[in-house]
Structure formats: structure tokens, C-alpha cells
Coordinates of C-alpha atoms and ligand atoms in Angstrom, one line a residue:
Chain A
M1 CA -21.1 -34.7 4.4
N2 CA -18.4 -37.4 5.6
D3 CA -19.4 -37.1 9.6
E4 CA -18.3 -40.4 10.0
H5 CA -15.0 -39.3 9.4
S6 CA -14.1 -36.5 10.8
Q7 CA -11.3 -36.9 13.5
T8 CA -12.8 -33.6 16.0
P9 CA -16.6 -33.3 17.0
S10 CA -16.9 -30.3 15.9
S11 CA -19.5 -27.6 17.2
P12 CA -19.7 -24.1 17.3
E13 CA -19.0 -23.9 21.0
H14 CA -15.7 -25.8 20.9
S15 CA -14.6 -24.5 16.8
I16 CA -11.8 -21.5 16.5
V17 CA -13.4 -20.9 12.9
S18 CA -17.4 -21.6 12.2
L19 CA -18.3 -21.0 8.8
E20 CA -22.2 -21.9 8.4
K21 CA -24.1 -21.6 4.9
L22 CA -21.7 -18.9 3.9
N23 CA -22.4 -18.1 0.6
K24 CA -19.9 -15.5 -1.5
H25 CA -20.7 -13.3 -4.8
F26 CA -18.4 -11.7 -7.0
G27 CA -20.5 -10.0 -9.4
S28 CA -22.9 -12.8 -11.2
L29 CA -20.6 -14.9 -9.6
H30 CA -21.1 -17.7 -6.9
V31 CA -17.7 -18.5 -5.7
L32 CA -19.2 -20.2 -2.0
K33 CA -21.7 -22.1 -2.3
D34 CA -23.1 -22.8 1.1
I35 CA -20.1 -24.0 3.1
D36 CA -20.1 -25.7 6.5
L37 CA -17.1 -26.2 8.1
D38 CA -16.1 -25.6 11.9
V39 CA -12.0 -25.8 12.7
T40 CA -10.8 -26.9 16.2
P41 CA -8.3 -25.5 17.9
G42 CA -4.4 -26.7 17.0
E43 CA -6.3 -28.7 13.8
V44 CA -4.4 -28.3 10.8
L45 CA -6.8 -28.1 7.8
V46 CA -5.5 -28.0 4.3
I47 CA -7.3 -26.8 1.8
I48 CA -7.0 -28.6 -2.2
G49 CA -9.2 -27.3 -4.9
A50 CA -8.3 -26.8 -8.7
S51 CA -7.8 -23.0 -9.6
G52 CA -10.6 -21.1 -9.2
S53 CA -12.4 -23.4 -6.8
G54 CA -13.0 -20.9 -4.4
K55 CA -10.2 -21.5 -1.7
S56 CA -7.9 -18.0 -1.7
T57 CA -12.0 -16.3 -1.1
L58 CA -12.9 -19.1 1.6
I59 CA -9.7 -18.7 3.4
R60 CA -9.8 -15.2 2.6
C61 CA -13.6 -14.7 4.4
V62 CA -12.1 -15.4 7.6
N63 CA -10.2 -12.4 8.4
G64 CA -12.6 -10.2 6.2
L65 CA -10.7 -9.8 4.0
E66 CA -13.4 -10.9 1.1
E67 CA -16.6 -9.9 2.4
Y68 CA -19.6 -12.6 2.4
Q69 CA -23.3 -11.8 1.6
K70 CA -25.1 -14.7 3.5
G71 CA -24.7 -17.1 6.1
R72 CA -23.0 -16.6 10.4
L73 CA -18.9 -16.6 10.2
H74 CA -17.8 -17.3 13.9
V75 CA -13.7 -16.9 14.5
D76 CA -12.1 -17.3 18.1
G77 CA -15.7 -16.3 19.8
K78 CA -16.5 -13.3 17.8
E79 CA -19.1 -12.6 14.8
L80 CA -18.1 -11.5 11.2
L81 CA -21.3 -9.3 9.6
P82 CA -21.7 -10.4 6.0
Y83 CA -21.4 -7.0 3.9
G84 CA -18.6 -6.2 5.2
K85 CA -20.6 -5.0 9.0
S86 CA -18.6 -6.1 11.3
G87 CA -16.4 -2.5 12.9
Q88 CA -14.3 -2.8 15.3
S89 CA -14.7 -6.8 15.7
L90 CA -12.7 -7.2 12.4
Q91 CA -10.1 -5.8 13.5
A92 CA -10.4 -7.2 16.5
I93 CA -10.4 -10.6 14.4
R94 CA -7.6 -9.6 12.4
T95 CA -5.2 -9.3 16.0
E96 CA -5.9 -12.6 16.8
V97 CA -5.7 -14.2 12.8
G98 CA -2.4 -14.2 11.0
M99 CA -2.0 -14.9 7.0
V100 CA 0.5 -15.2 4.7
F101 CA 0.6 -14.5 0.7
Q102 CA 1.6 -16.7 -2.0
Q103 CA 3.3 -12.8 -3.1
F104 CA 4.7 -12.6 0.5
N105 CA 3.9 -9.2 1.0
L106 CA 6.5 -7.7 3.0
F107 CA 6.8 -4.4 3.4
P108 CA 9.8 -3.4 1.0
H109 CA 10.2 -0.1 3.0
L110 CA 11.3 -1.7 6.4
T111 CA 13.9 -3.2 7.0
V112 CA 13.3 -7.3 8.5
K113 CA 12.7 -6.7 11.4
A114 CA 10.8 -3.2 11.4
N115 CA 8.5 -6.0 9.5
V116 CA 8.2 -7.9 12.6
T117 CA 7.6 -5.2 14.9
L118 CA 5.6 -2.9 13.4
A119 CA 2.3 -4.7 14.3
P120 CA 3.2 -5.8 18.2
L121 CA 4.5 -2.2 18.4
K122 CA 1.2 -0.3 17.1
V123 CA -1.4 -2.2 17.8
R124 CA -0.2 -4.7 20.9
G125 CA 1.2 -1.3 22.0
M126 CA 4.6 -2.9 22.8
T127 CA 7.3 -1.3 23.7
S128 CA 10.6 -1.3 21.3
Q129 CA 13.0 -3.8 23.8
E130 CA 9.8 -6.1 24.0
A131 CA 9.2 -5.7 20.4
D132 CA 12.8 -6.7 19.6
T133 CA 12.9 -9.3 21.3
T134 CA 10.2 -11.2 20.1
A135 CA 11.3 -10.2 16.7
E136 CA 14.7 -11.3 17.6
R137 CA 13.0 -14.5 19.3
L138 CA 10.9 -15.5 16.4
L139 CA 13.5 -14.5 13.7
E140 CA 16.0 -17.0 15.2
R141 CA 13.0 -20.0 15.1
V142 CA 12.2 -19.5 11.2
G143 CA 16.6 -19.1 10.8
I144 CA 16.8 -16.1 9.6
A145 CA 18.0 -13.7 12.8
D146 CA 21.3 -12.7 10.8
Q147 CA 19.4 -11.1 8.4
A148 CA 17.4 -8.7 10.6
D149 CA 19.0 -5.8 9.2
K150 CA 18.2 -6.0 5.8
Y151 CA 15.4 -5.3 3.8
P152 CA 13.1 -7.7 2.1
T153 CA 14.2 -7.3 -1.2
Q154 CA 17.9 -8.4 -0.3
L155 CA 16.7 -11.6 0.8
S156 CA 15.8 -15.0 -1.1
G157 CA 12.1 -16.3 -1.7
G158 CA 12.2 -18.5 0.6
Q159 CA 13.8 -16.5 3.1
Q160 CA 11.2 -14.0 2.9
Q161 CA 8.1 -15.7 3.3
R162 CA 10.2 -17.2 6.6
V163 CA 10.0 -13.4 7.3
A164 CA 6.4 -13.3 6.6
I165 CA 5.6 -15.8 9.0
A166 CA 7.5 -14.6 12.2
R167 CA 5.6 -11.3 11.1
A168 CA 2.6 -13.1 11.4
L169 CA 3.6 -15.5 14.8
A170 CA 4.5 -11.7 16.2
M171 CA 1.0 -11.2 17.0
D172 CA 0.9 -14.6 19.2
P173 CA -2.2 -15.1 16.9
R174 CA -4.4 -17.8 17.7
L175 CA -4.9 -19.5 14.1
M176 CA -2.6 -19.1 10.8
L177 CA -4.1 -18.8 7.3
F178 CA -1.5 -19.7 4.7
D179 CA -2.6 -19.5 1.0
E180 CA -0.3 -21.4 -1.3
P181 CA 2.8 -20.4 0.5
T182 CA 5.0 -21.6 -1.3
S183 CA 3.5 -21.4 -4.6
A184 CA 5.4 -18.3 -6.3
L185 CA 8.4 -20.4 -5.0
D186 CA 11.6 -21.6 -6.7
P187 CA 11.4 -25.7 -6.4
E188 CA 14.9 -26.1 -4.1
M189 CA 12.8 -23.3 -1.3
I190 CA 9.9 -25.3 -1.2
G191 CA 11.2 -27.4 1.8
E192 CA 12.7 -24.1 4.0
V193 CA 9.2 -22.9 4.7
L194 CA 7.5 -26.9 4.5
D195 CA 9.5 -27.5 7.3
V196 CA 8.9 -24.3 9.0
M197 CA 5.1 -25.1 8.6
R198 CA 5.4 -28.0 9.8
E199 CA 7.4 -27.1 13.2
L200 CA 4.4 -25.2 13.6
A201 CA 1.7 -27.8 13.3
R202 CA 3.7 -29.7 15.9
E203 CA 3.2 -27.0 18.0
G204 CA 0.4 -26.8 17.8
M205 CA -1.0 -24.1 15.9
T206 CA -4.6 -24.3 14.7
M207 CA -4.0 -23.7 11.0
M208 CA -5.4 -23.4 7.6
V209 CA -3.5 -24.4 4.9
V210 CA -4.7 -23.7 1.3
T211 CA -1.4 -25.2 -0.9
H212 CA -0.6 -27.4 -4.1
E213 CA 2.2 -29.7 -1.8
M214 CA 0.1 -32.8 -1.3
G215 CA 3.1 -34.4 0.2
F216 CA 2.3 -31.8 3.2
A217 CA -0.7 -32.4 3.1
R218 CA -0.4 -36.2 4.1
E219 CA 1.8 -35.3 6.6
V220 CA 0.9 -32.7 8.1
A221 CA -3.0 -31.9 7.7
D222 CA -5.2 -33.1 10.5
R223 CA -8.4 -33.0 8.0
V224 CA -7.9 -32.6 4.4
I225 CA -11.5 -30.7 2.2
Y226 CA -11.8 -30.2 -1.6
I227 CA -13.4 -27.9 -3.1
H228 CA -14.5 -27.7 -6.9
Q229 CA -16.5 -24.8 -8.1
G230 CA -17.5 -23.5 -4.9
E231 CA -18.6 -26.5 -2.6
I232 CA -16.9 -28.8 -0.1
V233 CA -16.7 -32.0 -1.6
E234 CA -15.2 -33.9 0.3
Q235 CA -13.5 -34.1 3.7
G236 CA -11.3 -36.3 6.0
P237 CA -7.9 -37.7 7.5
P238 CA -5.5 -37.7 4.7
H239 CA -5.3 -41.6 4.2
E240 CA -8.5 -41.2 3.4
V241 CA -9.2 -38.5 0.8
F242 CA -5.4 -39.0 -1.2
D243 CA -6.2 -42.3 -0.8
N244 CA -9.9 -43.5 -0.8
P245 CA -11.4 -40.2 -2.1
R246 CA -15.0 -41.0 -2.3
N247 CA -15.7 -38.4 -5.0
E248 CA -16.0 -38.9 -8.7
R249 CA -14.7 -34.9 -9.1
T250 CA -11.9 -35.6 -6.0
Q251 CA -10.7 -38.5 -7.6
N252 CA -10.0 -37.0 -11.0
F253 CA -8.6 -34.0 -9.3
L254 CA -6.0 -36.1 -7.4
S255 CA -4.9 -38.1 -10.7
R256 CA -4.4 -34.6 -12.5
V257 CA -1.8 -33.3 -9.6
L258 CA -0.5 -36.9 -8.4
Q259 CA 1.0 -37.7 -11.4
H260 CA 3.3 -34.5 -11.3
Chain B
M1 CA 26.4 45.9 -36.8
E2 CA 29.1 44.6 -34.2
F3 CA 26.8 43.1 -31.7
V4 CA 28.6 42.4 -27.8
F5 CA 27.4 40.9 -24.3
D6 CA 29.2 43.3 -21.9
W7 CA 30.2 40.6 -19.1
Q8 CA 30.7 43.4 -16.8
A9 CA 27.4 45.0 -17.1
A10 CA 25.9 41.6 -16.9
F11 CA 27.7 40.6 -13.4
A12 CA 26.8 44.5 -12.1
S13 CA 23.7 43.7 -12.0
I14 CA 23.6 41.3 -10.0
P15 CA 23.0 42.8 -6.2
H16 CA 20.4 44.3 -7.4
L17 CA 18.4 40.7 -8.8
L18 CA 19.3 39.1 -5.7
T19 CA 16.6 41.3 -3.9
G20 CA 14.3 39.7 -6.0
I21 CA 15.6 35.7 -5.1
P22 CA 13.8 35.8 -1.4
W23 CA 10.3 37.0 -2.8
T24 CA 11.0 34.0 -5.6
L25 CA 12.0 31.5 -3.4
L26 CA 9.2 32.9 -0.7
I27 CA 6.3 32.5 -3.2
S28 CA 7.1 29.4 -4.4
F29 CA 8.6 26.7 -1.7
G30 CA 6.1 28.9 0.8
G31 CA 2.6 27.8 -2.1
L32 CA 4.5 24.4 -3.2
A33 CA 4.1 23.6 1.1
I34 CA 0.3 24.5 1.0
G35 CA -0.2 22.7 -2.3
F36 CA 1.7 19.2 -1.0
I37 CA -0.9 20.0 1.6
I38 CA -3.5 20.4 -0.5
G39 CA -2.7 17.8 -2.2
I40 CA -2.6 14.9 0.1
I41 CA -6.2 15.8 0.9
F42 CA -7.4 16.5 -2.3
G43 CA -5.6 12.8 -3.8
L44 CA -7.0 10.9 -1.0
L45 CA -10.6 12.4 -1.8
R46 CA -10.2 12.2 -5.0
I47 CA -9.9 8.0 -4.3
S48 CA -11.9 8.2 -1.6
P49 CA -15.0 5.6 -1.6
I50 CA -17.3 8.1 -0.8
S51 CA -18.6 9.2 -4.4
W52 CA -19.7 12.6 -3.5
L53 CA -16.2 13.9 -2.3
R54 CA -14.5 12.2 -5.2
W55 CA -16.5 14.4 -7.2
L56 CA -15.7 17.3 -5.4
A57 CA -12.3 16.3 -5.2
T58 CA -12.4 15.8 -9.6
T59 CA -13.7 19.1 -9.8
Y60 CA -10.8 21.0 -8.6
I61 CA -7.9 19.7 -9.9
E62 CA -9.9 19.7 -13.6
V63 CA -10.6 23.7 -12.7
F64 CA -7.1 24.2 -11.3
R65 CA -4.8 22.1 -14.1
G66 CA -7.3 23.9 -17.0
T67 CA -7.1 27.6 -16.1
P68 CA -3.6 29.6 -16.7
V69 CA -1.9 30.0 -13.8
L70 CA -1.8 33.9 -14.5
V71 CA -5.6 34.1 -15.2
Q72 CA -5.2 32.5 -10.6
V73 CA -3.3 35.5 -10.0
L74 CA -4.9 38.0 -11.7
F75 CA -8.3 36.3 -10.6
I76 CA -6.9 36.2 -6.8
F77 CA -5.3 39.9 -6.5
Y78 CA -8.3 41.6 -8.5
G79 CA -11.4 39.6 -8.7
L80 CA -10.7 38.6 -5.2
P81 CA -11.4 41.7 -3.3
Q82 CA -13.8 42.6 -5.3
L83 CA -15.5 40.0 -2.8
L84 CA -13.8 40.2 0.1
G85 CA -13.9 44.4 0.3
G86 CA -10.1 44.5 0.7
P87 CA -7.5 44.3 -1.1
I88 CA -4.9 41.3 -1.1
N89 CA -1.6 41.4 -1.0
A90 CA 0.4 41.0 -3.4
V91 CA 2.8 38.2 -2.4
V92 CA -0.4 36.3 -0.3
A93 CA -2.0 36.5 -4.3
G94 CA 1.5 34.6 -5.9
I95 CA 2.2 32.5 -2.8
A96 CA -2.3 32.0 -3.2
A97 CA -1.9 30.8 -7.1
I98 CA 1.2 28.5 -6.5
A99 CA -0.5 26.8 -4.0
V100 CA -4.2 26.4 -5.7
N101 CA -2.4 25.7 -9.1
S102 CA 0.4 23.1 -7.5
G103 CA -1.6 21.6 -5.5
A104 CA -4.4 20.8 -8.5
Y105 CA -1.3 18.6 -9.9
I106 CA -0.4 16.8 -6.8
S107 CA -3.9 15.7 -5.8
E108 CA -2.7 13.7 -9.0
I109 CA 0.7 13.0 -8.2
V110 CA -0.9 11.6 -4.2
R111 CA -2.9 9.8 -6.0
G112 CA -1.4 8.1 -8.3
G113 CA 1.6 6.9 -6.4
V114 CA -1.2 5.4 -3.6
Q115 CA -2.9 3.5 -6.3
S116 CA 0.5 2.4 -7.6
I117 CA 0.9 0.9 -3.7
E118 CA 0.4 -2.7 -4.6
R119 CA -3.0 -3.9 -2.9
G120 CA -0.8 -7.0 -0.9
Q121 CA 0.2 -4.5 0.8
R122 CA -3.1 -3.0 2.5
E123 CA -3.6 -6.7 3.1
A124 CA -1.1 -7.8 4.5
S125 CA -1.2 -5.0 7.1
L126 CA -4.3 -5.0 8.2
S127 CA -4.2 -8.5 8.4
L128 CA -1.9 -8.2 11.2
G129 CA -4.3 -5.9 12.4
L130 CA -3.1 -2.5 11.8
S131 CA -6.2 0.2 11.4
R132 CA -7.2 1.8 8.0
T133 CA -5.0 5.0 9.4
Q134 CA -1.6 3.3 10.6
S135 CA -2.3 1.1 6.8
F136 CA -2.4 4.2 5.2
R137 CA 0.2 5.9 7.8
Y138 CA 2.7 2.9 8.2
V139 CA 2.9 1.1 5.2
I140 CA 0.8 2.9 2.1
W141 CA 2.6 5.8 2.1
P142 CA 5.9 6.0 3.6
Q143 CA 6.6 4.0 -0.4
A144 CA 4.0 6.2 -1.5
F145 CA 6.1 9.2 -1.1
R146 CA 9.1 7.8 -2.1
R147 CA 8.3 6.4 -5.6
M148 CA 6.5 10.5 -5.8
I149 CA 9.4 12.4 -5.7
P150 CA 10.3 12.6 -9.4
A151 CA 7.0 14.2 -10.3
L152 CA 6.8 16.0 -7.2
G153 CA 10.3 17.8 -8.3
N154 CA 8.7 18.0 -11.5
Q155 CA 5.9 20.2 -10.0
G156 CA 8.7 22.8 -8.2
I157 CA 10.2 23.2 -10.9
I158 CA 7.0 24.3 -12.9
S159 CA 6.3 26.3 -9.8
I160 CA 9.2 28.0 -9.3
K161 CA 9.2 29.4 -12.5
D162 CA 5.4 30.1 -12.8
T163 CA 6.6 32.9 -10.3
S164 CA 7.9 35.1 -12.8
L165 CA 4.8 35.5 -14.4
F166 CA 3.6 37.6 -10.9
S167 CA 5.7 40.7 -11.7
V168 CA 2.4 41.7 -13.6
I169 CA 1.0 42.2 -9.9
G170 CA 3.6 44.0 -9.0
V171 CA 5.3 40.9 -7.3
G172 CA 9.2 42.0 -6.5
E173 CA 10.5 38.8 -7.7
L174 CA 13.3 38.2 -9.4
V175 CA 11.8 38.9 -12.8
R176 CA 10.2 41.7 -12.1
Q177 CA 14.1 42.8 -10.0
G178 CA 15.2 42.3 -13.6
Q179 CA 12.5 45.0 -15.0
V180 CA 13.5 47.8 -12.8
Y181 CA 16.9 47.5 -13.3
I182 CA 16.3 47.4 -16.6
A183 CA 14.2 50.1 -16.8
T184 CA 17.4 52.4 -15.7
T185 CA 20.8 50.5 -17.3
F186 CA 18.7 49.8 -20.4
N187 CA 21.1 46.3 -20.7
A188 CA 18.4 44.5 -21.5
L189 CA 20.1 40.9 -23.5
E190 CA 22.5 41.5 -20.2
V191 CA 19.7 41.3 -17.5
Y192 CA 17.3 39.1 -18.8
F193 CA 20.3 36.1 -19.3
M194 CA 21.1 36.4 -15.7
V195 CA 18.0 35.7 -14.7
A196 CA 17.3 33.2 -16.8
I197 CA 20.9 31.9 -15.1
L198 CA 19.7 33.0 -11.4
Y199 CA 17.0 30.5 -11.7
L200 CA 18.5 27.7 -12.8
V201 CA 20.9 28.0 -10.6
I202 CA 17.3 27.2 -8.1
T203 CA 15.8 25.3 -10.2
L204 CA 19.1 23.1 -10.5
S205 CA 19.9 22.9 -7.2
L206 CA 15.9 21.9 -6.3
S207 CA 17.3 18.7 -8.9
L208 CA 20.0 18.3 -7.4
A209 CA 18.5 18.0 -3.9
L210 CA 16.2 15.6 -5.1
R211 CA 18.3 13.6 -6.3
M212 CA 19.7 13.0 -2.9
L213 CA 17.1 12.0 -1.6
E214 CA 15.9 9.4 -4.2
R215 CA 19.2 8.2 -3.4
K216 CA 19.0 7.7 0.0
G217 CA 15.4 6.0 -0.2
L218 CA 16.4 3.4 -3.1
V219 CA 17.5 1.4 0.3
G220 CA 14.1 0.2 1.5
Q221 CA 13.0 -0.5 -2.8
Ligands
ATP1 N1 -11.9 -9.8 -6.2 C1 -12.4 -10.5 -7.0 N2 -13.3 -10.2 -8.0 C2 -14.1 -10.7 -9.3 N3 -13.9 -12.4 -8.9 C3 -12.9 -12.9 -8.8 C4 -12.2 -12.0 -7.7 N4 -11.7 -12.7 -7.0 C5 -11.7 -14.3 -7.6 N5 -11.9 -13.9 -7.8 C6 -13.3 -15.1 -8.9 O1 -13.8 -16.1 -8.2 C7 -13.0 -17.2 -8.1 C8 -12.8 -17.9 -6.7 O2 -11.3 -17.7 -6.9 P1 -10.3 -17.9 -6.0 O3 -9.1 -17.1 -6.0 O4 -11.1 -18.3 -4.4 O5 -10.2 -19.0 -6.2 P2 -8.5 -20.1 -6.4 O6 -9.5 -21.6 -5.8 O7 -7.5 -19.8 -5.1 O8 -7.6 -20.0 -7.5 P3 -6.2 -20.5 -7.5 O9 -6.1 -21.9 -7.3 O10 -6.0 -20.2 -8.8 O11 -6.0 -19.8 -6.4 C9 -12.5 -17.6 -9.5 O12 -13.8 -17.6 -10.3 C10 -11.8 -15.8 -9.5 O13 -11.8 -15.6 -10.9
MG2 MG1 -6.1 -18.8 -4.7

């Protein structure tokens, strides 16, 4: 679309995520329409768009939480087949792709530390000592080392979301997906979660972030894409998309959200 | 006419009645243990993506929930031998009846428990790279099981009381021992009163144990 503006020349070989003419339907509802998108290693891609435009569906296709019907999808060098037919390679992809959800989705029956060590123990086959060390390091990094033995419900929303980030990072992922990570938080807790994400971006993590935090997008994103009714109608570096949107729909959307 | 409750006769019956308790416990808990395994299997089949497995589980559940446990035990004890060509031990028949009957109810408890776990739990565990089996074993089941405890306790109490029907096939359980004792002493009032008390002791102990288990499990919720 705006090829001359994309900072990162993207070809499938260099991309960590590559979508080619991807189409997704929920029954008769055409949710994603011929999506072409490449994400390069180290890139922070922010996805914006109105409610119901298909942002969540898009990133959930990347780790196979949603099936798609047509097109091609490669993640971390492996192909994800349509109709959920990927079999073993789907689990292999998920092992390398972390995801953070709007509702945190921490495991309430496990302590904070056990939430973080579960996948390293069961999927990576780490010893409990290795897993513990990793968990302590990551909880330290997201600023909640002192809460390790509590249960998720004993923490505030912001703390829970930081645990969820630590839990995903414990798998040492090559790519992180964020689906509105701050939308369920009280306003005073949004900052602490965005700080962790900012830090992660600075360290070079590849990130696909769905968010309504335009300030964060402007500051951290390498590229912003705007989705309207299942189509990417605008993309480019944040200053271009925000300050100089070309598409009328983008202008309308931005004037609505930036007012608040 | 004066009506007197003979406490002495009531207490005197206790030693004899106690001989029935091991059988009551064996049949209830033996049957419930098997019923729990049946319940896990059929409860999960009931939500399987494969339609004929779902249908199989639904049929089993409807049949054994929709027929009386007394008819089930009579069928097993008197009916099955005609098919198998040999007699069935009355205790085995009792355990089998409790197993298939409680299994049907427990299947529904398991299904409800598993379905009550939010979709996000499964999504989060799969997104970490856990297999579907691991996701179920480490994330879904422990949470579902905790939610199932009250309903399982209920079913346990119902099944314990159901074993009282098995006096009809001659199992030497609590009611049967009461009947035997009354046949020589004729203190029906006192003896059945004691029988009732002994059931109450068993069911209340179970309730209490489950309540403690539940309280312990609440920490993580
Ligand atoms: N499981 C589903 N079954 C049927 N339709 C769905 C399902 N999930 C999403 N949809 C529909 O697909 C469209 C895109 O949904 P999606 O959740 O991707 O939007 P979104 O951009 O993330 O919106 P929001 O900002 O509200 O989170 C919506 O119309 C939604 O109603
Ligand atoms: Mg969404």
C-alpha cells in the first residue's frame, strides 16, 4: 500500500511473520480480507482500528488461536496451514510466540511463580532449578519479584498483566503478541504495563501490538497499521499515520480516538 | 396407649448393626471410585469434537440417570447371570450398580466443571506451547476439579444412601443387618432409628471432610 514509507524492506525470507492474501471468515462474516503483512525481526508493529475491525482476529491467526481459510501464513520459518491443519508445527510455533491477553488469563490455581515456570518445565523440559532461576529473573525484570509466592487474584490488575508478560517471556519467545494489554486496567495501572513493553521493545523484541494507547504507539512503534473492516487501509511510521493520514477512514478514526 | 422409646434396646443393637457398615462403605466407595473414572471418561466424551462419541456418552448418561438404581441392581444381579451363564456375587452387583449409576451423574458433573473454565485459560496455556493434553492436565482439570467438589460430595451422599436398597439382593449392609436383628428382637422403632443415625454419621463425616478439602482448595481461587 504505502511501500515507499515502510522502514523495513520486507520479503518473506527476512520476515518472522508473513501473511499473504490471508482470508478469514466467521461463518458468513468475512473478517480478514486479503491481508498482506510482513513483520521483520526486531520490529514493533502496532495495529489500530475500530472495534470489530479484525485486529484481535489478525494476531490470533499468527499463533493459530484462530484458523484462517485462504492465503498463506508463515511464522518463524514454519508454515501455518489453513483450517487448522498444521498439526505438530502449530505447537512448535506457539512455543516460539508469546501472547499477552486483554484479560491476563493467568492460571488462578497456581502461584505467580508457578504460572511463569509451567511452560518452561513442561514444554522446554527445564529442570525446576533452571525454571525457578528464569522465573525469578523475569519477575524481577517486570518489578514483582516480591509477589512470587502469591496467587494471581491477590495482585492488582497491573501486577497481573506484568506476570502474564513474564510468563510469556519465560519461553524465550522470538515474537510477542499483545491484544489490548492495557484495556482491562484501571487508568493508574496502564503506565506500569506500558513501561515493561517499552523496555521490551528497546531490547529488540519483535512485537505485534493491538492497542488504543496512541501515545505508546507513536513513541514505540516502528510501523502502525490501521485496519478497517478486515482490510489494511493505511500503514507507515507512526508520525506519518498519525500526523498525516492519507486515507479518509484513518482520518475519521484518528480524529475520534485522539479527541479522548 | 403409652409409647415408649426403648433406649436400651436401641443401644444394644449397635454392635450388630456395625457389622453392616464395612459392606455399606465398601459398596459405596468402591462403586463411587469406579463411577468417578466412568464419569471422567464419559464426561469428556460428552464434549468431544467427534459426534458419535458425544452421542455414545449422552446415551449412557440418559439411560442410567433415567432408570432407578434399584432396577439397575436387580437387572445386574438377576438379569445379567442369564446372559453370562453364571451367578454374580451380590456385593459385586451392588458395586457395579453404584458405579454405573453414579458414573452417569458424575459424567454430567465433569462436563459442567470442565465447561465452566473460561476459554482464556485454554488459550493462554496453548499459546505457551503446551499440548492439548498438557493444557487439560495442568491448567483445565485442576481448576475444574475444584469446582466439582461440592457436586461430587452431593453425589457421594446420594450413592451412600442408595446402597440401602441393596438389602433386597441380600448384601449384608446396614439396612439388611437391621432387618436381621429386628427379626429376633422385634424392636423395629429403635433399630431403624439407629440405622438412620448410622447413615447420618457416615454422610455427615463425608460432608465435613469435603468442606475441609474445599476450604483448603480455596486459596488459589
Ligand atoms: N468467535 C467468533 N465467532 C464469530 N464472530 C466473531 C468471533 N470472534 C470475532 N468475531 C467477529 O469478527 C469481527 C472481528 O472481531 P475482532 O475481535 O477481531 O475485532 P477487534 O478489532 O479485535 O475488535 P475489538 O477492538 O472490539 O477487540 C467482529 O465482527 C466480531 O464480532
Ligand atoms: Mg479485539
